[in-house]
Coordinates of C-alpha atoms in Angstrom, one line a residue:
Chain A
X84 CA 7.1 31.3 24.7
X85 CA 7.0 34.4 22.2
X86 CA 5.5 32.3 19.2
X87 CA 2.0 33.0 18.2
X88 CA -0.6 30.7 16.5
X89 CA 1.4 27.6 17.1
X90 CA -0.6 23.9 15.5
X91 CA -0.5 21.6 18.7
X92 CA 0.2 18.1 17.7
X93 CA -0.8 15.9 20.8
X94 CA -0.3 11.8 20.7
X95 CA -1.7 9.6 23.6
X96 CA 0.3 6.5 23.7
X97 CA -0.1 3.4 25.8
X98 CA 2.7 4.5 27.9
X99 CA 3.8 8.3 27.0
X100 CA 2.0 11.2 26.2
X101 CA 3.8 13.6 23.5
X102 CA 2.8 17.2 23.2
X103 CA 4.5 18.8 20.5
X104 CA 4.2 22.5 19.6
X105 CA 4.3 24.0 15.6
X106 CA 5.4 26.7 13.8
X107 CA 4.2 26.0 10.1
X108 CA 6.2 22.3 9.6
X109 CA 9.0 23.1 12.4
X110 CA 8.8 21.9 15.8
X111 CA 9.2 24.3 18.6
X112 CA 8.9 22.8 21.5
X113 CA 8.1 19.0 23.2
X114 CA 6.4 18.0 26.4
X115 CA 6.7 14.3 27.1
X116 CA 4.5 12.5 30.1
X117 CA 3.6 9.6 31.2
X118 CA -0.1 7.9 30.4
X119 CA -2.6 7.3 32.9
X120 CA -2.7 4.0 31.7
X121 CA -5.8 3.0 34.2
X122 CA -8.4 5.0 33.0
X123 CA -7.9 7.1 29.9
X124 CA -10.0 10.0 30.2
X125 CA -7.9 11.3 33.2
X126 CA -4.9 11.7 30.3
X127 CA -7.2 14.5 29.2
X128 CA -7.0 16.3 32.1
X129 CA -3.1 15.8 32.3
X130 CA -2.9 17.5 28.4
X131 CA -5.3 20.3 29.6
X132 CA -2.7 21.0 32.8
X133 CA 0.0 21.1 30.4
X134 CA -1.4 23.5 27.8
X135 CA -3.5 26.3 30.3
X136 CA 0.1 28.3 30.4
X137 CA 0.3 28.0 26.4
X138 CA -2.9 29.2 25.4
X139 CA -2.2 32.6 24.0
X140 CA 0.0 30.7 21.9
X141 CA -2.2 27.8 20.6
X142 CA -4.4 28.3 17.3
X143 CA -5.6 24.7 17.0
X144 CA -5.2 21.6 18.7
X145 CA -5.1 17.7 17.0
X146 CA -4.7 14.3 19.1
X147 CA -4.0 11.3 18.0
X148 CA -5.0 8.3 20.4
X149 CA -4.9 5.0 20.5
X150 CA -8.5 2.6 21.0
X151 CA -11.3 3.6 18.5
X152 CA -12.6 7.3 18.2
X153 CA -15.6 8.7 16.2
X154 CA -16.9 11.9 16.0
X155 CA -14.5 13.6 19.0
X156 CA -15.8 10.5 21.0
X157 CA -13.2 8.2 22.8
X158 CA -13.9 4.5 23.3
X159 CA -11.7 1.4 24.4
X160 CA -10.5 -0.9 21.5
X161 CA -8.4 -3.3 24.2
X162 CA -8.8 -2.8 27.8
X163 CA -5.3 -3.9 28.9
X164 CA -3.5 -1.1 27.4
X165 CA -5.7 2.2 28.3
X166 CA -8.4 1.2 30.9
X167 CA -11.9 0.6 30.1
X168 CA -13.9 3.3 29.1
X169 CA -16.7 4.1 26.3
X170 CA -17.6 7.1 24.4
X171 CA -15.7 9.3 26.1
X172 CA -16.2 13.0 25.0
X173 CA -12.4 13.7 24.1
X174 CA -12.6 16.7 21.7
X175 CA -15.5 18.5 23.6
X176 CA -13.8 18.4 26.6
X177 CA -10.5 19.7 25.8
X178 CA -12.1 22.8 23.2
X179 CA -14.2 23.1 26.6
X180 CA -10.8 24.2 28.7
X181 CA -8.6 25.5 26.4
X182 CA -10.9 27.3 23.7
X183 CA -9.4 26.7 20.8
X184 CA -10.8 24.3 17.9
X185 CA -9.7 20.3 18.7
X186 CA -10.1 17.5 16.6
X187 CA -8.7 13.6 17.2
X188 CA -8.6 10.4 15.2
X189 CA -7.1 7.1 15.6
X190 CA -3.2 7.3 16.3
X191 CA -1.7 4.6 13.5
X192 CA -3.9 6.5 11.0
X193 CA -2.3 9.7 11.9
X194 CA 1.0 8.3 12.2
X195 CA 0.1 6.5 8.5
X196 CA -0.3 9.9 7.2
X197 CA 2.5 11.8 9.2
X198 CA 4.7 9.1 7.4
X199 CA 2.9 9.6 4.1
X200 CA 3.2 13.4 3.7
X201 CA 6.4 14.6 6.0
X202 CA 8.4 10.9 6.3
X203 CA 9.5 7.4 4.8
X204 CA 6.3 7.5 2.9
X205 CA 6.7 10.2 0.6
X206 CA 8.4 8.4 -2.3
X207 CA 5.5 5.7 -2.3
X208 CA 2.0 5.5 -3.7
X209 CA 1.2 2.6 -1.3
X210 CA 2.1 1.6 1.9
X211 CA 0.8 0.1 5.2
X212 CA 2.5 1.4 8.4
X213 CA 2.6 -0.9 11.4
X214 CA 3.6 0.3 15.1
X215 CA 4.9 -1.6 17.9
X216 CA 4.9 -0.2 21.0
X217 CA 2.5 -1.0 24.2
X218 CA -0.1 -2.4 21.7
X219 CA 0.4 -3.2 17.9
X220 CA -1.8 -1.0 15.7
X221 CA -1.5 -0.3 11.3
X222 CA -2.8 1.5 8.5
X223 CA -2.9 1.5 4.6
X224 CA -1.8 4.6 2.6
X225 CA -3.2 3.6 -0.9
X226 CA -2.7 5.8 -4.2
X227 CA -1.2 8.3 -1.8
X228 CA -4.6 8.3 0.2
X229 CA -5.1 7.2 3.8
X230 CA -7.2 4.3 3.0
X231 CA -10.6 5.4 4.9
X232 CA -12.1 2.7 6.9
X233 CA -16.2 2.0 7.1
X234 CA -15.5 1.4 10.3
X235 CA -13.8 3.6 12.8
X236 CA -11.6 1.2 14.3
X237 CA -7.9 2.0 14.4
X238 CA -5.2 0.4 14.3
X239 CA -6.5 -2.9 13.8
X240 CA -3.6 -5.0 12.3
X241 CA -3.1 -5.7 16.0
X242 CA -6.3 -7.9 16.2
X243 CA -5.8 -9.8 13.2
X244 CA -6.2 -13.2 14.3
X245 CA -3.0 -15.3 13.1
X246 CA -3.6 -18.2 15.7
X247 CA -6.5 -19.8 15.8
X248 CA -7.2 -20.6 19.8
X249 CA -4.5 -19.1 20.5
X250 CA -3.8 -16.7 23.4
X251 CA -7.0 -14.4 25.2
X252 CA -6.5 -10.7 23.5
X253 CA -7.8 -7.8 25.4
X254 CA -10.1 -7.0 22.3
X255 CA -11.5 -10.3 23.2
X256 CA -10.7 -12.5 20.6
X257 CA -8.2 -15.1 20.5
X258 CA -4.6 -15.4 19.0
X259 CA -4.9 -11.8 17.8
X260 CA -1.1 -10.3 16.6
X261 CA -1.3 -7.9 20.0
X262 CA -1.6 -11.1 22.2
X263 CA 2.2 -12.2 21.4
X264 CA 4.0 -9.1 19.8
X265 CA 2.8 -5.6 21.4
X266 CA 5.0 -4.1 25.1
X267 CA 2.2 -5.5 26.9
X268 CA 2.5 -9.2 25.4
X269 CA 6.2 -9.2 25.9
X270 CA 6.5 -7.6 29.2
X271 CA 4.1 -10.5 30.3
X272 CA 6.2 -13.3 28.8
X273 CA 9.0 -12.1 30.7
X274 CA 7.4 -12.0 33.7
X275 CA 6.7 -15.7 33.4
X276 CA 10.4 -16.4 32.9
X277 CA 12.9 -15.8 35.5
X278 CA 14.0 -12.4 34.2
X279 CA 10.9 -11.4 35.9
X280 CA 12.1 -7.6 36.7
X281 CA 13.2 -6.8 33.2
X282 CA 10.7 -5.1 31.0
X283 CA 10.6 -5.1 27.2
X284 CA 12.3 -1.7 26.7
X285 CA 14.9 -2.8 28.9
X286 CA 15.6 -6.2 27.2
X287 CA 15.8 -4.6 24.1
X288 CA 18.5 -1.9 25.4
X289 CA 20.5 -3.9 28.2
X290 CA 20.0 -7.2 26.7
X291 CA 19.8 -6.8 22.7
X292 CA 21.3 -10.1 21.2
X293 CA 21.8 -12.1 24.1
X294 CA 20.1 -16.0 23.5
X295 CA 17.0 -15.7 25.8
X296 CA 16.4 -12.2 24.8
X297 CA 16.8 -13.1 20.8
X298 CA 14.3 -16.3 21.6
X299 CA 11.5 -13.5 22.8
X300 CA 12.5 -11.5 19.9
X301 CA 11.9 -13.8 17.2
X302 CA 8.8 -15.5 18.2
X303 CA 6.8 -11.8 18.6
X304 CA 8.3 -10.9 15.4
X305 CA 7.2 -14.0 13.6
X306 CA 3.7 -12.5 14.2
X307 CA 4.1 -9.8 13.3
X308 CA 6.2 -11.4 9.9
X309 CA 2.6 -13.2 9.4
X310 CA 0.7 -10.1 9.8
X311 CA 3.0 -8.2 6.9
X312 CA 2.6 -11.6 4.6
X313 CA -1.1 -11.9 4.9
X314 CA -1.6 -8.3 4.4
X315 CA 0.5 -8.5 1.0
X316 CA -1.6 -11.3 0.3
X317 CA -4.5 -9.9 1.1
X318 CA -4.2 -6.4 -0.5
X319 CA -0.8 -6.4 -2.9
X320 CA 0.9 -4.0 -0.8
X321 CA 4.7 -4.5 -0.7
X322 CA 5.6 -1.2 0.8
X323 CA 5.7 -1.8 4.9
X324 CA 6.7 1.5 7.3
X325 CA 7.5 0.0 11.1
X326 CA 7.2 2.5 13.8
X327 CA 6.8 2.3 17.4
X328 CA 9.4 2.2 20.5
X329 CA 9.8 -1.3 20.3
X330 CA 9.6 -1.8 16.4
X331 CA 12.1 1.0 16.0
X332 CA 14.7 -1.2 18.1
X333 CA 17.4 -2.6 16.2
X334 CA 17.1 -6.3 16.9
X335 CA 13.2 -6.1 16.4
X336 CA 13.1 -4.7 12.9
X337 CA 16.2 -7.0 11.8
X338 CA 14.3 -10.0 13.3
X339 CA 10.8 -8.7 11.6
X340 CA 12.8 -8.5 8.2
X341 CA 14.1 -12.0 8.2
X342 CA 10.7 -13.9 9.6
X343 CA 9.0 -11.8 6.7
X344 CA 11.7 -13.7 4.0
X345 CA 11.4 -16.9 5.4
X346 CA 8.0 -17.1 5.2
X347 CA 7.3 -15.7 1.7
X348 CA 8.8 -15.3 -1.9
X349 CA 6.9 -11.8 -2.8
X350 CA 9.4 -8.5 -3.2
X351 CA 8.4 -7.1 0.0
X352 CA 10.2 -4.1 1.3
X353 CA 10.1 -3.2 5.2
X354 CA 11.9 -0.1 6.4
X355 CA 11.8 2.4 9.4
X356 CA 9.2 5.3 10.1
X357 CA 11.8 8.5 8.8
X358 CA 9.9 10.3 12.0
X359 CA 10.9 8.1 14.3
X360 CA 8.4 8.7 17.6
X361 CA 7.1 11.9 16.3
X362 CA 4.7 10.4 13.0
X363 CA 1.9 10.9 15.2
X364 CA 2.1 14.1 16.0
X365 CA 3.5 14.9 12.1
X366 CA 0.3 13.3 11.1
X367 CA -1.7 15.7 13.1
X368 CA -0.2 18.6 11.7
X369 CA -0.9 17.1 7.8
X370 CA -4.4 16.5 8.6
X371 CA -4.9 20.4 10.4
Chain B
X122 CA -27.4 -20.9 -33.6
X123 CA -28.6 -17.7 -35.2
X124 CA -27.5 -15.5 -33.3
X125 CA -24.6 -12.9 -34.3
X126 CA -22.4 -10.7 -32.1
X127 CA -22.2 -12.4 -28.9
X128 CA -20.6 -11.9 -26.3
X129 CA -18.5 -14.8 -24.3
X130 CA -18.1 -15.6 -21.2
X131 CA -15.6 -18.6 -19.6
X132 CA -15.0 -19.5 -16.1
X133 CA -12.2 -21.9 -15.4
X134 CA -12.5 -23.7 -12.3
X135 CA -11.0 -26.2 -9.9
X136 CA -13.2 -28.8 -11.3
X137 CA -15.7 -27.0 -14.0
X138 CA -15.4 -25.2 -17.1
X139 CA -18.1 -22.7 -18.0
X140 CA -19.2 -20.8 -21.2
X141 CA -21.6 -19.4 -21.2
X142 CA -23.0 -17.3 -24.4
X143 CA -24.3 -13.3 -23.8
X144 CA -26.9 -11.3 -26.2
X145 CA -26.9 -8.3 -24.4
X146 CA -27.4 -9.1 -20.6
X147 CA -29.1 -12.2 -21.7
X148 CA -27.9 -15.5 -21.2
X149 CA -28.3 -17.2 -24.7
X150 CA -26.7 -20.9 -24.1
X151 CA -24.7 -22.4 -21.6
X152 CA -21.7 -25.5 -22.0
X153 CA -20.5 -27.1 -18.3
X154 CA -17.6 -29.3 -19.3
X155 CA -14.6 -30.7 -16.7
X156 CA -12.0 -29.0 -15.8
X157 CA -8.2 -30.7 -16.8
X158 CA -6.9 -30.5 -13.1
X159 CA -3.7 -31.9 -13.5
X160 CA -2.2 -29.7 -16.1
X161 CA -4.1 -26.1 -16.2
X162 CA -3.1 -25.0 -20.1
X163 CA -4.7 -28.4 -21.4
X164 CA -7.6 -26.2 -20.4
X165 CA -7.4 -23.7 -23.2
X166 CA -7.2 -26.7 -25.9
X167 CA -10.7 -28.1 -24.6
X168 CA -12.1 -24.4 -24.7
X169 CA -10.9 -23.6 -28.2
X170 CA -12.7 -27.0 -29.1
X171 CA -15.7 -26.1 -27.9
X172 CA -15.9 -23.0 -29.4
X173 CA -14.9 -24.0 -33.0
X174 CA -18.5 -24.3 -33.9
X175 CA -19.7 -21.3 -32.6
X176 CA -16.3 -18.8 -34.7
X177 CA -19.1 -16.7 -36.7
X178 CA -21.4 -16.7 -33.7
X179 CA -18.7 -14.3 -31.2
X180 CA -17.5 -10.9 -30.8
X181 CA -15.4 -11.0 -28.0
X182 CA -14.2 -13.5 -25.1
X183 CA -13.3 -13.0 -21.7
X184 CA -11.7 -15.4 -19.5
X185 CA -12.0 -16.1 -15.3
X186 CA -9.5 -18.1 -14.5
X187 CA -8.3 -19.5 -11.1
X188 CA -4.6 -19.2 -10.4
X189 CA -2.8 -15.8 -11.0
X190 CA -2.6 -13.9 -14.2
X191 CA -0.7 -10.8 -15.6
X192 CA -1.3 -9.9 -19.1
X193 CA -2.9 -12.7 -20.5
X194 CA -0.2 -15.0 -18.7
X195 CA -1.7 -17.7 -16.4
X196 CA 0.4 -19.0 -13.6
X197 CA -0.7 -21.1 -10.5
X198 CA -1.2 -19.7 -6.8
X199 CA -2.1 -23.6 -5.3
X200 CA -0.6 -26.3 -7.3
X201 CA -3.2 -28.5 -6.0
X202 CA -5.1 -27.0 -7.8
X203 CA -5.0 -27.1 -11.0
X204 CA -1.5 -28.8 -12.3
X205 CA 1.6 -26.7 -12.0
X206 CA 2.5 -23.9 -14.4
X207 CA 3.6 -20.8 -15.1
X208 CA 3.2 -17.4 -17.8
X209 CA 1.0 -19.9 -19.8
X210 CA -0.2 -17.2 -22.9
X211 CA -3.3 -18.2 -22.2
X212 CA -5.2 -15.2 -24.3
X213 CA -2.6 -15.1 -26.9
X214 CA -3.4 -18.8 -27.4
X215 CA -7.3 -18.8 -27.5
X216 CA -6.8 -15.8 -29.6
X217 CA -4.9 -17.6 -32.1
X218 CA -7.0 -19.8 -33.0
X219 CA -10.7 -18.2 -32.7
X220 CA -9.1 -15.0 -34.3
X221 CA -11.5 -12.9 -32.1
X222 CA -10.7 -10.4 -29.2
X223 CA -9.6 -11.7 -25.8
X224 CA -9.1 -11.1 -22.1
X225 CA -8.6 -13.0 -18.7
X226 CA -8.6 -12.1 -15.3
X227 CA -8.9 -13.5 -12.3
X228 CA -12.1 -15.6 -11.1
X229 CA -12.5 -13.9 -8.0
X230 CA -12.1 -10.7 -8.8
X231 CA -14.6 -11.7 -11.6
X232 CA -17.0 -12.7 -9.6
X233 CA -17.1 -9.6 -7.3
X234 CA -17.2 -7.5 -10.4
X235 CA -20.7 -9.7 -11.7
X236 CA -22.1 -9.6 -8.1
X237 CA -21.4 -6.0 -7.8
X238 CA -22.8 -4.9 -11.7
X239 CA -25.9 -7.6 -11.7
X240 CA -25.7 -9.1 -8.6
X241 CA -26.3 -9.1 -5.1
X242 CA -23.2 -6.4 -4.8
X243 CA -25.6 -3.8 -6.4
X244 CA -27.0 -2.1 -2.9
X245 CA -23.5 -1.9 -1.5
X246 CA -20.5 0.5 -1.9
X247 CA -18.4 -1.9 -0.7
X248 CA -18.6 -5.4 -0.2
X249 CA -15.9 -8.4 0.3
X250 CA -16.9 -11.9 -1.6
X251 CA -15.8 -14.4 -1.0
X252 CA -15.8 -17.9 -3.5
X253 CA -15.6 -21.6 -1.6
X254 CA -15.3 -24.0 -3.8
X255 CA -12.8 -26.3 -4.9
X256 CA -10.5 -23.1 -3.4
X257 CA -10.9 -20.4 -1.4
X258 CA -10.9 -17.1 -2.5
X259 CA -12.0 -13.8 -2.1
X260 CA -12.3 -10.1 -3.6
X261 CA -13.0 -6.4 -2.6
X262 CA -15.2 -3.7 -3.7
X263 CA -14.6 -0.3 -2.5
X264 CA -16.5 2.7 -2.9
X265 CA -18.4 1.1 -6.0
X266 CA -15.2 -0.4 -8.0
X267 CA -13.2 -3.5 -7.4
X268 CA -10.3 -2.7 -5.5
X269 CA -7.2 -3.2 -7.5
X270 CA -4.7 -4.9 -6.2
X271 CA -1.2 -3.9 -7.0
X272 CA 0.1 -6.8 -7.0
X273 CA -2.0 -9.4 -9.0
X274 CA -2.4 -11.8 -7.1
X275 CA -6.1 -13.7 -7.8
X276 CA -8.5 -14.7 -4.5
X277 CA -5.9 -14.7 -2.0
X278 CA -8.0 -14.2 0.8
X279 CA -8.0 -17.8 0.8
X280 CA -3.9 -17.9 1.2
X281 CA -4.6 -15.3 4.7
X282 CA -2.7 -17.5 7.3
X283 CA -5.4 -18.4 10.6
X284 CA -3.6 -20.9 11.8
X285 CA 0.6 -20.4 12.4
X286 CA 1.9 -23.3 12.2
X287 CA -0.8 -24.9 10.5
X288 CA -1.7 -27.5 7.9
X289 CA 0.5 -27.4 4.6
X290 CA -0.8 -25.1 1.9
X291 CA -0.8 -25.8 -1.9
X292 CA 0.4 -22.1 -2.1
X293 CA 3.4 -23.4 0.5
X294 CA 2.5 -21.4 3.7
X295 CA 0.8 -23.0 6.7
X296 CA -2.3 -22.3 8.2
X297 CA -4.0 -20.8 5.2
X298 CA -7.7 -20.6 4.9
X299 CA -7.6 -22.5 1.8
X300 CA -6.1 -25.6 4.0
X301 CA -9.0 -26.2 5.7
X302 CA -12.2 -24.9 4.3
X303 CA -11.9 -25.5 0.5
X304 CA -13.3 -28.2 -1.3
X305 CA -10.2 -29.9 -1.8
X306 CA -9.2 -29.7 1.8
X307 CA -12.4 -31.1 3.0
X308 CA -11.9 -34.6 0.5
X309 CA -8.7 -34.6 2.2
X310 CA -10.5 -34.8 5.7
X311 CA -13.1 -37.1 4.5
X312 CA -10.6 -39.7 3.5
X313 CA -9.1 -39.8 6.4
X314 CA -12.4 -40.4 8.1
X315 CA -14.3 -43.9 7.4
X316 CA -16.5 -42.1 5.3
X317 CA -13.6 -42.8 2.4
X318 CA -15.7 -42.7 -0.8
X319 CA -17.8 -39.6 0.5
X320 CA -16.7 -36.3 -1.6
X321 CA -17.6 -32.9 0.1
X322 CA -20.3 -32.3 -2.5
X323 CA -21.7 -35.6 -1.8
X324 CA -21.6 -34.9 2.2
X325 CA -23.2 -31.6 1.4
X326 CA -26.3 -32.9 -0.4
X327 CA -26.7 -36.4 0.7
X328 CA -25.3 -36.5 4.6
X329 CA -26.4 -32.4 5.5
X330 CA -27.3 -32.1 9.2
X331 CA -25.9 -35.5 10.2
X332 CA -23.7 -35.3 13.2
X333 CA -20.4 -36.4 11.6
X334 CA -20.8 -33.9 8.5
X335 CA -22.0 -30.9 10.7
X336 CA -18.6 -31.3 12.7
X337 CA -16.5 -31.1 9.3
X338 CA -18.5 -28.3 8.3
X339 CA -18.5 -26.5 11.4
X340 CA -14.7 -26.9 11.7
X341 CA -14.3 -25.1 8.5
X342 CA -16.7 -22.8 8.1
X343 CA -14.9 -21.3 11.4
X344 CA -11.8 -20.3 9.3
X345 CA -14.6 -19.0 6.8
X346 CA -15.6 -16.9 9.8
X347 CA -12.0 -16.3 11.5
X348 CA -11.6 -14.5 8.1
X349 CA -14.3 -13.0 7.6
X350 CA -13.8 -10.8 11.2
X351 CA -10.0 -10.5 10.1
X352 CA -11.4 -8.8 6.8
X353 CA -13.6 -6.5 8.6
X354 CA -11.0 -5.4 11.5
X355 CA -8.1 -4.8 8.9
X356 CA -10.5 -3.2 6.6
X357 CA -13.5 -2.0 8.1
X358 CA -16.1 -4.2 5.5
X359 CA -18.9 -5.1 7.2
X360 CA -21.0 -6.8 3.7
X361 CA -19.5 -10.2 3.0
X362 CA -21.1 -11.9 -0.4
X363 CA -20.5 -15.7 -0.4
X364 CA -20.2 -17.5 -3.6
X365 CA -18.7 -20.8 -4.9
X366 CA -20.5 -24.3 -4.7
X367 CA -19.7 -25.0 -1.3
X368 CA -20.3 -21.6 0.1
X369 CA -23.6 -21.7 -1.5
X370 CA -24.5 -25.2 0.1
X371 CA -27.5 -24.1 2.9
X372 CA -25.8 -25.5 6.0
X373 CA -22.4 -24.6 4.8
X374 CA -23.8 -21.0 4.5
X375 CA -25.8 -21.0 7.8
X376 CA -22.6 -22.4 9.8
X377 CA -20.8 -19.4 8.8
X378 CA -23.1 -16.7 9.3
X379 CA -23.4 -18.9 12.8
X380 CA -19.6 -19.1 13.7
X381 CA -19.5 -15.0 12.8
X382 CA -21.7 -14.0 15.2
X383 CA -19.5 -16.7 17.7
X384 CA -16.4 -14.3 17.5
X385 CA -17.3 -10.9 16.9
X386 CA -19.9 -8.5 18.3
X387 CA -19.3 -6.2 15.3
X388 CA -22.3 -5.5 12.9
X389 CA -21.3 -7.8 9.8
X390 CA -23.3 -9.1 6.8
X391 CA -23.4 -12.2 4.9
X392 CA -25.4 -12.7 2.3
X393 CA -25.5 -15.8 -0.9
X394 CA -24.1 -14.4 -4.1
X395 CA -27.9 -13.5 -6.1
X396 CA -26.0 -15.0 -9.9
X397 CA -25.1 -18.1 -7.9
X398 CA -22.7 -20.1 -9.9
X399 CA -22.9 -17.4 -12.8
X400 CA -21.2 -14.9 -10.7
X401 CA -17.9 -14.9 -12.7
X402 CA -19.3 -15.2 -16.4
X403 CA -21.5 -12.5 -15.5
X404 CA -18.1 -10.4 -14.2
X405 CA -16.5 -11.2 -17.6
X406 CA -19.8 -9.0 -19.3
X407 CA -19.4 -6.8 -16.9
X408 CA -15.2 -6.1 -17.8
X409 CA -16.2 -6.5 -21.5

């Protein structure tokens, strides 16, 4: 690569890692891999691999993760998606290898403000973006401003509780939206049914519309529909931004719209993330 | 009365009506009357009444209303409530016939505004409060200022859905706070119960700590709490204020710091609103 002082955008999903490479607001190049979904600080080890050869070429690096991070440090929000693992030393180690300055925060929050600055967000002064992908995270963009938490939790729409008793979340509570709605909640449903060997991305590609699929579909999206109305009720927003693999799918974000209508009378308007899978790593670049 | 210039404050409730009369900071005189709960804009015609007498006495008014309003216009949230209506010019009206400056808002917000100028909000940059009383409701503060909602919807932390498929709401959704922990859902419980001509207010000062009236109150203060941790994990808050004549009630109070600390690990706290049942006439001041 003959590009010099390249912005390294880097987001570590539940599933896929995404390594994406900058020239001003242009990307130049993407490396995709898969997550060490078992114990998360290995993934920094797989990013360090894949960025030794590009190091002449790197000025700054920025990661966006999932779970909760504070001050470079890495923690575990739910255990099911990423392993269990606390105050992991994320930025430190990374600068260590590569030598370049690092910095992280909380994935929906950069994804929030990749959307706010470079996507669907731009013509609004507030918004809260939702993903949903292996778990369900969201954030609220309010007079143009990522809204800054007091506490460093991210993504936490997930683990709002919308049924009391309901199913054991991995953050530990109860009837949290993650529990029925996020990759991991739905790959587990259908491994109760008899379409045991068909995953959730698969259902939604090879089986989009058929009668069991659409069942699935609508009851994880009636969560999430919940979630949308009681954060409008809560806060006044009416601007929602869905991202994420599986809340990018077709069938998902029709079934989302029309759980969201039938359950309440306010204007609320719901569209797609305008970067698709790469918010994250847009974010990163807003916030260098 | 001698007194010239005053300022006045009104709080209309579920079930009280409050003026209350301000020299400066200082509370001058106070009028409880009953609210009209079956049709809200009968309200403003026992106000104006009472403040007839008192025309050479006031400066200004300003209204905290239950309900929603936008621009002087009162509608109703929870038809249970308080009768069912809607754009009632409720300043316009008052106005009319005192012939002196007026402005409404909403009681929660109003409340949260008093706490945080003169109350027990004055040691936090951000706090949540949270009124339970005849509803529920709730307001934030964030970095020092009430956090305005875009749309204006009043106290609708009470209408945050805990429960999917729930009890019926006043506000029409299912599962709302508001369903099982406000004053008038807790009547509803006790008649059903054979403990028929108990009210709430009557359980919580004549039947507190009896077995039967601990298991009402520790089944509702857990959507207090459910609430309370959904606040905190969507927003980060970790200082809850708790005002209203039921939330005030000791073992009403304790239950809920108690059933906290039952589902989340996370360093929250809950204190009594310090202007008690003044909260909102103090927020009117405070706006003024």
């Amino acid at each position: 690569m003959n590009y010099k002082n390249l912005f390294v955008g880097v987001d570590i999903g539940g599933t896929k890692i995404s390594i994406v490479f900058f020239k001003r607001n242009k990307i130049i190049k993407k490396i995709k891999l898969k997550t060490n979904s078992l114990f998360g600080p290995k993934n920094a080890e797989i990013i360090i691999e894949n960025l030794l050869d590009y190091k002449k070429n790197i000025k700054r690096i920025g990661i966006a993760t999932t779970g909760i991070i504070e001050n470079g440090k890495w923690s575990v929000l739910n255990k099911k998606i990423i392993g269990n693992f606390k105050n992991f030393p994320l930025t430190e180690h990374i600068k260590k290898k590569i030598n370049k300055p690092v910095f992280a925060f909380g994935d929906t929050e950069a994804a929030a403000l990749g959307e706010l600055k470079f996507g669907a967000g731009k013509k609004f002064s507030d918004f809260f973006y939702i993903t949903i992908s292996t778990g369900v995270g969201g954030s609220m963009v309010i007079n143009k401003k990522p809204f800054k938490k007091i506490a460093n939790l991210v993504g936490a729409f997930g683990h709002m509780v919308i049924k009391q008793n309901g199913k054991l979340c991995g953050c530990g509570r109860r009837g949290c939206i993650e529990a029925y709605a996020s990759g991991n909640a739905i790959d587990k449903i259908l491994k109760k049914t008899n379409k045991k060997n068909i995953s959730t991305k698969n259902m939604l590609i090879n089986y989009k519309d058929t009668k069991w699929s659409m069942k699935i579909i609508s009851e994880a999206t009636t969560y999430i529909a919940e979630g949308i109305v009681n954060v409008n009720t809560l806060t006044g927003i009416r601007n929602f931004i869905i991202g994420g693999s599986i809340g990018l799918s077709h069938n998902f974000f029709r079934e989302i719209i029309k759980n969201t209508k039938k359950i309440t009378k306010q204007n609320i308007l719901i569209i797609k993330a305008g970067l698709k899978n790469d918010s994250e790593v847009f974010g990163c670049l807003a916030k260098s």
